[in-house]
Short mmCIF file of C-alpha atoms in Angstrom, two decimals:
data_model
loop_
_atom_site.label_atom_id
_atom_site.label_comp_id
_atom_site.label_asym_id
_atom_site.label_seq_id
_atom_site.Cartn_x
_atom_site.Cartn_y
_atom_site.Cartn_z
CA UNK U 1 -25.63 -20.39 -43.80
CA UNK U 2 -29.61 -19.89 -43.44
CA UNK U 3 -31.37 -22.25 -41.31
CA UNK U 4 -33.35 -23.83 -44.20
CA UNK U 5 -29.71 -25.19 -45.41
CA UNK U 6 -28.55 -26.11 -42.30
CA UNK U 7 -27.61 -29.66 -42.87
CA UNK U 8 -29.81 -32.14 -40.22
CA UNK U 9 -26.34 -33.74 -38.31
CA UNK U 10 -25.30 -30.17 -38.07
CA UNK U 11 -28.78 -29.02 -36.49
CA UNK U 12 -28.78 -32.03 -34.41
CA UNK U 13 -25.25 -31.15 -32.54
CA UNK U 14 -26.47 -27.49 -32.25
CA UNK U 15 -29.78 -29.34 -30.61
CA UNK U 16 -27.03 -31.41 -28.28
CA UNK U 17 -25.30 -28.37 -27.04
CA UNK U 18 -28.69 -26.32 -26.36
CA UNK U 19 -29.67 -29.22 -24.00
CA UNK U 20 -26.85 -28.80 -22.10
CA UNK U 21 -27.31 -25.02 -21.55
CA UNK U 22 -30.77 -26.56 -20.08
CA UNK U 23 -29.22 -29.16 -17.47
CA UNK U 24 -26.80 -25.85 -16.36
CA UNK U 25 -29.63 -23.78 -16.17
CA UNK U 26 -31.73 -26.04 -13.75
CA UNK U 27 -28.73 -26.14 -11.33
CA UNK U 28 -27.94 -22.72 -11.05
CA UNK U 29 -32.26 -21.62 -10.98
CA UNK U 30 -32.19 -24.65 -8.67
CA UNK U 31 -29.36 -23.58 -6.35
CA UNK U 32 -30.61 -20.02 -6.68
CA UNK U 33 -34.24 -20.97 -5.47
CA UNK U 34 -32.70 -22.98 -2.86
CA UNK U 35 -30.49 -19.97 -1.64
CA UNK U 36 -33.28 -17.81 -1.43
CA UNK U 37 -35.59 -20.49 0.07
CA UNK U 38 -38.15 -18.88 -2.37
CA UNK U 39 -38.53 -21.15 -6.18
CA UNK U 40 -40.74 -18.71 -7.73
CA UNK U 41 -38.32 -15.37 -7.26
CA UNK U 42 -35.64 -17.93 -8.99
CA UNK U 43 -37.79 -18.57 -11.26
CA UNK U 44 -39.26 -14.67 -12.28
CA UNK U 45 -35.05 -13.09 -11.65
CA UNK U 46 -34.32 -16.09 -14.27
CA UNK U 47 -36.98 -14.90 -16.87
CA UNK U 48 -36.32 -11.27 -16.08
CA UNK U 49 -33.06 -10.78 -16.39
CA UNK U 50 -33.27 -12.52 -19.92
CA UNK U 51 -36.32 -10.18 -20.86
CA UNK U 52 -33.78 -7.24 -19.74
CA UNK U 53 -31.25 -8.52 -22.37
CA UNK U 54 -33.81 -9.32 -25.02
CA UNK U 55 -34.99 -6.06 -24.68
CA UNK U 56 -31.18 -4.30 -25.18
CA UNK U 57 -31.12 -6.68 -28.37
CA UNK U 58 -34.20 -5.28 -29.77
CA UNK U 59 -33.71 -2.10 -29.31
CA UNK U 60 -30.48 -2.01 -31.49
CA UNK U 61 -31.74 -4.93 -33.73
CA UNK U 62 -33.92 -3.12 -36.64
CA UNK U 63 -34.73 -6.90 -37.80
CA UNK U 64 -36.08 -7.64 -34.32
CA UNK U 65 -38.69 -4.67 -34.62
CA UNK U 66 -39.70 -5.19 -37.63
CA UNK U 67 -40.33 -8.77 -37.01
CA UNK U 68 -42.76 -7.78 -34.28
CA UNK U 69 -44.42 -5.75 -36.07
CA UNK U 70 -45.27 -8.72 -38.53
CA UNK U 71 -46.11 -10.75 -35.84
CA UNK U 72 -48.66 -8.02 -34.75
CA UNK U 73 -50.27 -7.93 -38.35
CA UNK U 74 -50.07 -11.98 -38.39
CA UNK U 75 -52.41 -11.89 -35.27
CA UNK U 76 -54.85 -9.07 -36.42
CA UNK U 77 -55.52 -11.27 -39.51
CA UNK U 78 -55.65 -14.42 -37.83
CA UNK U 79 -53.16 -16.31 -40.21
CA UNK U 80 -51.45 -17.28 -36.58
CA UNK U 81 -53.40 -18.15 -33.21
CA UNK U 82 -53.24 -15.85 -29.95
CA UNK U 83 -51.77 -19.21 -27.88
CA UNK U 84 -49.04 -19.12 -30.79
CA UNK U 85 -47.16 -16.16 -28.58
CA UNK U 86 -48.09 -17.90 -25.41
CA UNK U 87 -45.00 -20.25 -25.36
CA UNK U 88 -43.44 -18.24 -22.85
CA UNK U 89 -46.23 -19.44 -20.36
CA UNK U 90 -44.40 -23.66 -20.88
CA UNK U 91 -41.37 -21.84 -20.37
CA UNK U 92 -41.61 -20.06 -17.81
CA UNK U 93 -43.27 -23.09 -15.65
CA UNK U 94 -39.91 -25.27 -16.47
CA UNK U 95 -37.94 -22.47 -14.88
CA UNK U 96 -40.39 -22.61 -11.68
CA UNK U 97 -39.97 -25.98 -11.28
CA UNK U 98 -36.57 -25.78 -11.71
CA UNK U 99 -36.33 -23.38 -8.97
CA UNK U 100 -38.65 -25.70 -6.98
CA UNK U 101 -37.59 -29.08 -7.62
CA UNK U 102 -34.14 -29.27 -9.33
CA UNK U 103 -31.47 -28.97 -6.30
CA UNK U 104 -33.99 -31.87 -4.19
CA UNK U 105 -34.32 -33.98 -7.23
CA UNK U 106 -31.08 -33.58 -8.44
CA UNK U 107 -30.07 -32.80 -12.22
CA UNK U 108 -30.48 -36.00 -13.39
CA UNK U 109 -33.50 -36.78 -11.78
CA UNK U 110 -35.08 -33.51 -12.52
CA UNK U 111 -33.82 -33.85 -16.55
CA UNK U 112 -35.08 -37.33 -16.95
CA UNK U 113 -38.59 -36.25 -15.59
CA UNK U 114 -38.63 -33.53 -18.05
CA UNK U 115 -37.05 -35.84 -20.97
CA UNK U 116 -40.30 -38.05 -20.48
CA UNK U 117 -42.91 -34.98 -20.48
CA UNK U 118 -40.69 -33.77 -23.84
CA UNK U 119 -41.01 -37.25 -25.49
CA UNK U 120 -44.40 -37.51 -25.38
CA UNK U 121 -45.38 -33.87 -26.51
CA UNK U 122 -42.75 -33.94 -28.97
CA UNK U 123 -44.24 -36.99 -30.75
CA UNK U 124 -47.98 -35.95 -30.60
CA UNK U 125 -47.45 -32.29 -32.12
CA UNK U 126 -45.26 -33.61 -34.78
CA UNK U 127 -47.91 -36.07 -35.87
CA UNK U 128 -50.66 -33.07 -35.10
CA UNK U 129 -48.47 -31.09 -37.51
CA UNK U 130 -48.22 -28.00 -34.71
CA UNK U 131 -44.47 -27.07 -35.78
CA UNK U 132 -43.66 -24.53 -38.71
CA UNK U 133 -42.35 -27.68 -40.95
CA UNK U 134 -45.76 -29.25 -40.78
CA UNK U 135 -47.03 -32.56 -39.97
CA UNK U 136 -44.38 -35.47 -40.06
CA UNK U 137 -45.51 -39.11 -40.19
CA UNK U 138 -45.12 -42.05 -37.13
CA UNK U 139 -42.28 -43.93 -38.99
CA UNK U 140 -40.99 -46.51 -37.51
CA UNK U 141 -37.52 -44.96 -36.47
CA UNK U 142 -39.28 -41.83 -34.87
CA UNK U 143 -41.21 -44.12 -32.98
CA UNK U 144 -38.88 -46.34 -31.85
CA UNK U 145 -36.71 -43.54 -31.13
CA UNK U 146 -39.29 -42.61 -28.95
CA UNK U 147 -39.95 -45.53 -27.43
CA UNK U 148 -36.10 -45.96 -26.60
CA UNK U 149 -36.26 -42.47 -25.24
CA UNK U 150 -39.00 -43.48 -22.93
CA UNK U 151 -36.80 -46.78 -21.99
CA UNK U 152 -33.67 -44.52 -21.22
CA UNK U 153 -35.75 -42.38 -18.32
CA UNK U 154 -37.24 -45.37 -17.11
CA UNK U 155 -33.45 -46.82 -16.28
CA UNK U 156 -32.10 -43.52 -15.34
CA UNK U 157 -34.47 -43.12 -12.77
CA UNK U 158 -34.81 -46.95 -11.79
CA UNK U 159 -31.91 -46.78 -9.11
CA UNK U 160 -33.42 -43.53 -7.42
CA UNK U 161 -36.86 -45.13 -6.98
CA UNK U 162 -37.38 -45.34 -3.19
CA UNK U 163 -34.75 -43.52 -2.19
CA UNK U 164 -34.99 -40.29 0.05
CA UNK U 165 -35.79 -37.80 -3.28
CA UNK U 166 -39.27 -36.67 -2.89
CA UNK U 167 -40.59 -38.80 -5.92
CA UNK U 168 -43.92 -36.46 -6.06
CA UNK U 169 -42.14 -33.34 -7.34
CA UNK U 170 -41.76 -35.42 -10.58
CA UNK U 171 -44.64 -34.26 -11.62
CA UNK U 172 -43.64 -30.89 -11.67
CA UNK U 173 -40.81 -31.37 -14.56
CA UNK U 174 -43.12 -33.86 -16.15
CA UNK U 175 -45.33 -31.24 -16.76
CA UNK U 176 -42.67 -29.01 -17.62
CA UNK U 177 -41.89 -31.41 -20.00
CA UNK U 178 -44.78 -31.65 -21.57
CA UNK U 179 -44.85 -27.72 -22.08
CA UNK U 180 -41.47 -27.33 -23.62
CA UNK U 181 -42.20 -29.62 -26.57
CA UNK U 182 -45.61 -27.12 -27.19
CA UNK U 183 -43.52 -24.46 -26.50
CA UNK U 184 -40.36 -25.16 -29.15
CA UNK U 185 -43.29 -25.51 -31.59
CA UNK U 186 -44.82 -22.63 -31.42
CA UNK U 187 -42.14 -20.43 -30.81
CA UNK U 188 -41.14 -22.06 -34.41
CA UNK U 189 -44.11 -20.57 -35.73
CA UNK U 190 -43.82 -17.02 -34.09
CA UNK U 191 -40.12 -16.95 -35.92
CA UNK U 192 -41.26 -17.96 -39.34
CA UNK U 193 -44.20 -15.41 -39.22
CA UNK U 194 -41.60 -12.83 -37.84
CA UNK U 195 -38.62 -13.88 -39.16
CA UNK U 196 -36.43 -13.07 -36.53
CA UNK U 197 -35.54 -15.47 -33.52
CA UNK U 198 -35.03 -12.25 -31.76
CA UNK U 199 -38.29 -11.04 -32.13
CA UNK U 200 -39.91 -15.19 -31.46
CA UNK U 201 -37.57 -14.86 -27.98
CA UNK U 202 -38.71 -11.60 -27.09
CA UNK U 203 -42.21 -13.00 -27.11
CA UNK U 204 -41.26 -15.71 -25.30
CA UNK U 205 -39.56 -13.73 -22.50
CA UNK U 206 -42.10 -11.06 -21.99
CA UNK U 207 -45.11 -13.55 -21.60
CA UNK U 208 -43.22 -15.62 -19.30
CA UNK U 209 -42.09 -12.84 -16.99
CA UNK U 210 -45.46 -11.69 -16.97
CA UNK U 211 -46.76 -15.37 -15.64
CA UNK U 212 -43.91 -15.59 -13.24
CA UNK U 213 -44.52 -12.25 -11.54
CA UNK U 214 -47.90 -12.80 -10.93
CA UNK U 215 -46.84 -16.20 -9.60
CA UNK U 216 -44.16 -14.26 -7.53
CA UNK U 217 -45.92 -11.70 -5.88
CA UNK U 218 -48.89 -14.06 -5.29
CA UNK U 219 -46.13 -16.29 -3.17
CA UNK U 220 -44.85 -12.68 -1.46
CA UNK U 221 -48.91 -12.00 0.05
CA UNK U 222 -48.81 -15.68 1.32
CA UNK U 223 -45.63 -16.68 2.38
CA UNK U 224 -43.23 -13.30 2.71
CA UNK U 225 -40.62 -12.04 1.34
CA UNK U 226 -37.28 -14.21 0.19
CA UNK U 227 -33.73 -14.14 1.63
CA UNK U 228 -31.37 -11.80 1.00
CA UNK U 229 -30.23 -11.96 -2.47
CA UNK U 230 -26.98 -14.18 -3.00
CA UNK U 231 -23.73 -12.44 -4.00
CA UNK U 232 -22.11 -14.77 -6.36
CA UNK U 233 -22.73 -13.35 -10.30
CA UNK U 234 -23.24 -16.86 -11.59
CA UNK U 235 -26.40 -17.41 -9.48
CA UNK U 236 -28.11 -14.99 -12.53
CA UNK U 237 -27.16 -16.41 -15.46
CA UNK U 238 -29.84 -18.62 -16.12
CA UNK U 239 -31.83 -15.97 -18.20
CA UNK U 240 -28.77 -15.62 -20.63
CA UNK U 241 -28.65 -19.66 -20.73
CA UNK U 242 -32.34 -19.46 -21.90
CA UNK U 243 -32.06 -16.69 -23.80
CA UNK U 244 -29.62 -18.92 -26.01
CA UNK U 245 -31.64 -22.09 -26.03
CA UNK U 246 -35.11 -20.58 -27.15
CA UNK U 247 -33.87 -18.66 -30.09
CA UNK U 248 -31.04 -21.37 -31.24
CA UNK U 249 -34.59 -24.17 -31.11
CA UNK U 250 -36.76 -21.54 -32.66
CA UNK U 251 -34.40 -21.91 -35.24
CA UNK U 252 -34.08 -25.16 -35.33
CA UNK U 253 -37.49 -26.86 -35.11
CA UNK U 254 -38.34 -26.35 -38.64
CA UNK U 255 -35.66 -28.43 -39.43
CA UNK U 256 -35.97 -31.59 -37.01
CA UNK U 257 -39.42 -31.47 -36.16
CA UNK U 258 -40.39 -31.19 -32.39
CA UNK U 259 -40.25 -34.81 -31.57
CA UNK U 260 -36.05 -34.85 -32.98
CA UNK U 261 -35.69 -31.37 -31.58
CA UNK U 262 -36.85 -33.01 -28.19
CA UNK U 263 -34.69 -36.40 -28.38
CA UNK U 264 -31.36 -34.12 -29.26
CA UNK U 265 -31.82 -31.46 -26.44
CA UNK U 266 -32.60 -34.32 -24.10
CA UNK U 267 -29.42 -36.00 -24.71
CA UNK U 268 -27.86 -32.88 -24.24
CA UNK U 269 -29.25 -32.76 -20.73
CA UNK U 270 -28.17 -35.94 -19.89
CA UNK U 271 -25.15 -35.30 -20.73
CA UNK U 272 -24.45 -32.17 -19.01
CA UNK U 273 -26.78 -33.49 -16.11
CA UNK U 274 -24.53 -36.26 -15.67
CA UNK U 275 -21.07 -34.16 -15.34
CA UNK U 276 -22.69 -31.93 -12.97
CA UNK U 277 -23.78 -34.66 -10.59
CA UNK U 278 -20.14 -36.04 -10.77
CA UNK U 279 -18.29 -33.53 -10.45
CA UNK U 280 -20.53 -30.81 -8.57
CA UNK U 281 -23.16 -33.30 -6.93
CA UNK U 282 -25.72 -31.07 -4.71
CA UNK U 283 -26.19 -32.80 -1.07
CA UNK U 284 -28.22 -36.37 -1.01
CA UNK U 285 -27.49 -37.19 -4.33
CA UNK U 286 -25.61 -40.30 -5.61
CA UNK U 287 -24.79 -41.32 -9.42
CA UNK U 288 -25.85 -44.46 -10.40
CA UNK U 289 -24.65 -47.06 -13.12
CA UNK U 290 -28.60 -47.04 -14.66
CA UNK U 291 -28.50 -43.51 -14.94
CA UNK U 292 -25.22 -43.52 -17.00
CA UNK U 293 -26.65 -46.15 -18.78
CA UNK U 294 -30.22 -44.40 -19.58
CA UNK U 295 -28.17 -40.93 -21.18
CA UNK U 296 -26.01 -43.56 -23.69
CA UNK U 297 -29.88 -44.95 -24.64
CA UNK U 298 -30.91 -41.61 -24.70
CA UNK U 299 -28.02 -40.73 -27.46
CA UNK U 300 -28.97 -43.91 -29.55
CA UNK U 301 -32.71 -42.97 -29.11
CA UNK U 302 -32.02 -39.66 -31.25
CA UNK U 303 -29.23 -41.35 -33.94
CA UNK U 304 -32.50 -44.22 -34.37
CA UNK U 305 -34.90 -41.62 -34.93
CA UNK U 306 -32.90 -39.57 -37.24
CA UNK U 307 -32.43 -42.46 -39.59
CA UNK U 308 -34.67 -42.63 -42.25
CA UNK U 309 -35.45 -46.22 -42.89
CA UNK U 310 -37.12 -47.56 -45.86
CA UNK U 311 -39.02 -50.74 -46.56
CA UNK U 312 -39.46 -50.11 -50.45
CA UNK U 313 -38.60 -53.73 -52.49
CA UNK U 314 -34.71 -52.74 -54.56
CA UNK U 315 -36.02 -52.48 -58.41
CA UNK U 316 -35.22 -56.01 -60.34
#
């Protein structure tokens, strides 16, 4: 099945399960940057080790070459931007602030921050018309889907206000929100032009660990070196979790639009966010009622917007 017949309820589930590969991967950067008391080597042995499998793909993957080699001849004759191939840059802050803010914020916390940031982007570039399916129209049910996305953070987060979380490192996955809408958009466009997902993920990877390092050493000259690295295998599988979740969106995008993509991943999160917090909770963090009650608005937010309503008078 290609992705231009991929039903919209099927792409919508695949869009679920992504965003739970995203709530997993902000524990285990988070617990990773917390281990090594360092966010921004999380962040850079998250992007790198993804990069490192990305590149073992490509280099078997004839598809994948050729597809960069489009996206090479796409640039030199301008029928794409430069920024197009910058999503990585998005990316690879959400990882940061993953490794910086996820295991003090919590999942949930830390997801519904992001969800917010995603909303908002999500619903601008659609109208904008930044994704590869174009410009989609403010209907009602997209907005009110984004609307009751906006309401389900708001009560997620309601029962955590003035608690002990540092409420100022919101900002950092509300940025990262932001970001990741831009970035699922453009990375859309880098796999049309290409057409590979390999070859749009590969981009994505190799700008991002590019940013990160930079960021990483720059931490090194000021603050030292990290801890030792931790032993346990599942503290580096993050890169493999977003290795997964930018190609399946690239993918996807062109069939939801960004704002959809958005709401579906971030229901995903929830989801996932939520059974991590119950059953692994990380120290100093409770699970409220309101936030069980903001991921079951989140997952009507995304079945509202997907609904296409219509006001036209029946025929007589």
């Amino acid at each position: 099945m290609t992705p231009r017949s991929l039903p919209l309820w099927l792409a919508l589930i695949f869009a679920v399960v992504c965003g739970g590969l995203v709530a997993v991967q902000s524990r285990i950067n988070g617990e990773l940057g917390s281990r090594l008391s360092d966010g921004f080597t999380a962040a850079a042995i998250s992007f790198g080790s993804g990069l490192i499998i990305l590149s073992v793909a490509l280099a078997i993957a004839p598809a994948g070459r050729r597809g960069l080699a489009r996206v090479r001849e796409a640039l030199r004759d301008r029928r794409i931007r430069w920024w197009y191939v910058c999503g990585g840059a998005a990316g690879s802050f959400l990882v940061l602030s993953q490794g910086l803010s996820a295991a003090a914020l919590g999942v949930a916390l830390f997801t519904v921050a992001v969800v917010a940031g995603q909303t908002i982007s999500g619903l601008v570039l659609d109208r904008v018309g930044i994704g590869p399916g174009g410009r989609r129209p403010l209907t009602a049910a997209r907005l009110v889907g984004a609307l009751l996305a906006l309401a389900a953070v708001t009560w997620a987060v309601s029962a955590q206000f003035g608690g002990s979380a540092p409420l100022l490192l919101l900002i950092l996955p509300f940025i990262a929100g932001l970001g990741t809408g831009w970035q699922q958009a453009v990375n859309g466009q880098v796999r049309a032009v290409a057409e590979s997902a390999l070859t749009a993920t590969f981009i994505n990877f190799a700008v991002g660990t590019v940013v990160l390092l930079v960021l990483m050493l720059g931490h090194w000259a000021l603050a030292g070196l990290p801890k030792q690295l931790p032993p346990e295998p599942w503290l580096y599988i993050g890169g493999a979790l977003g290795c997964v979740f930018i190609g399946v969106t690239a993918l996807l995008v062109r069939i939801t639009g960004v704002l959809l993509l958005g709401l579906a991943t971030v229901a995903g999160q929830l989801v996932a966010a939520l059974l991590l917090d119950l059953l692994l909770p990380t120290s100093g963090t409770a699970l409220a009622f309101s936030t069980i009650g903001g991921t079951l608005l989140a997952i009507v937010a995304v079945a509202v917007a997907s609904v296409r309503w219509s006001w036209r008078r029946a025929p007589a």
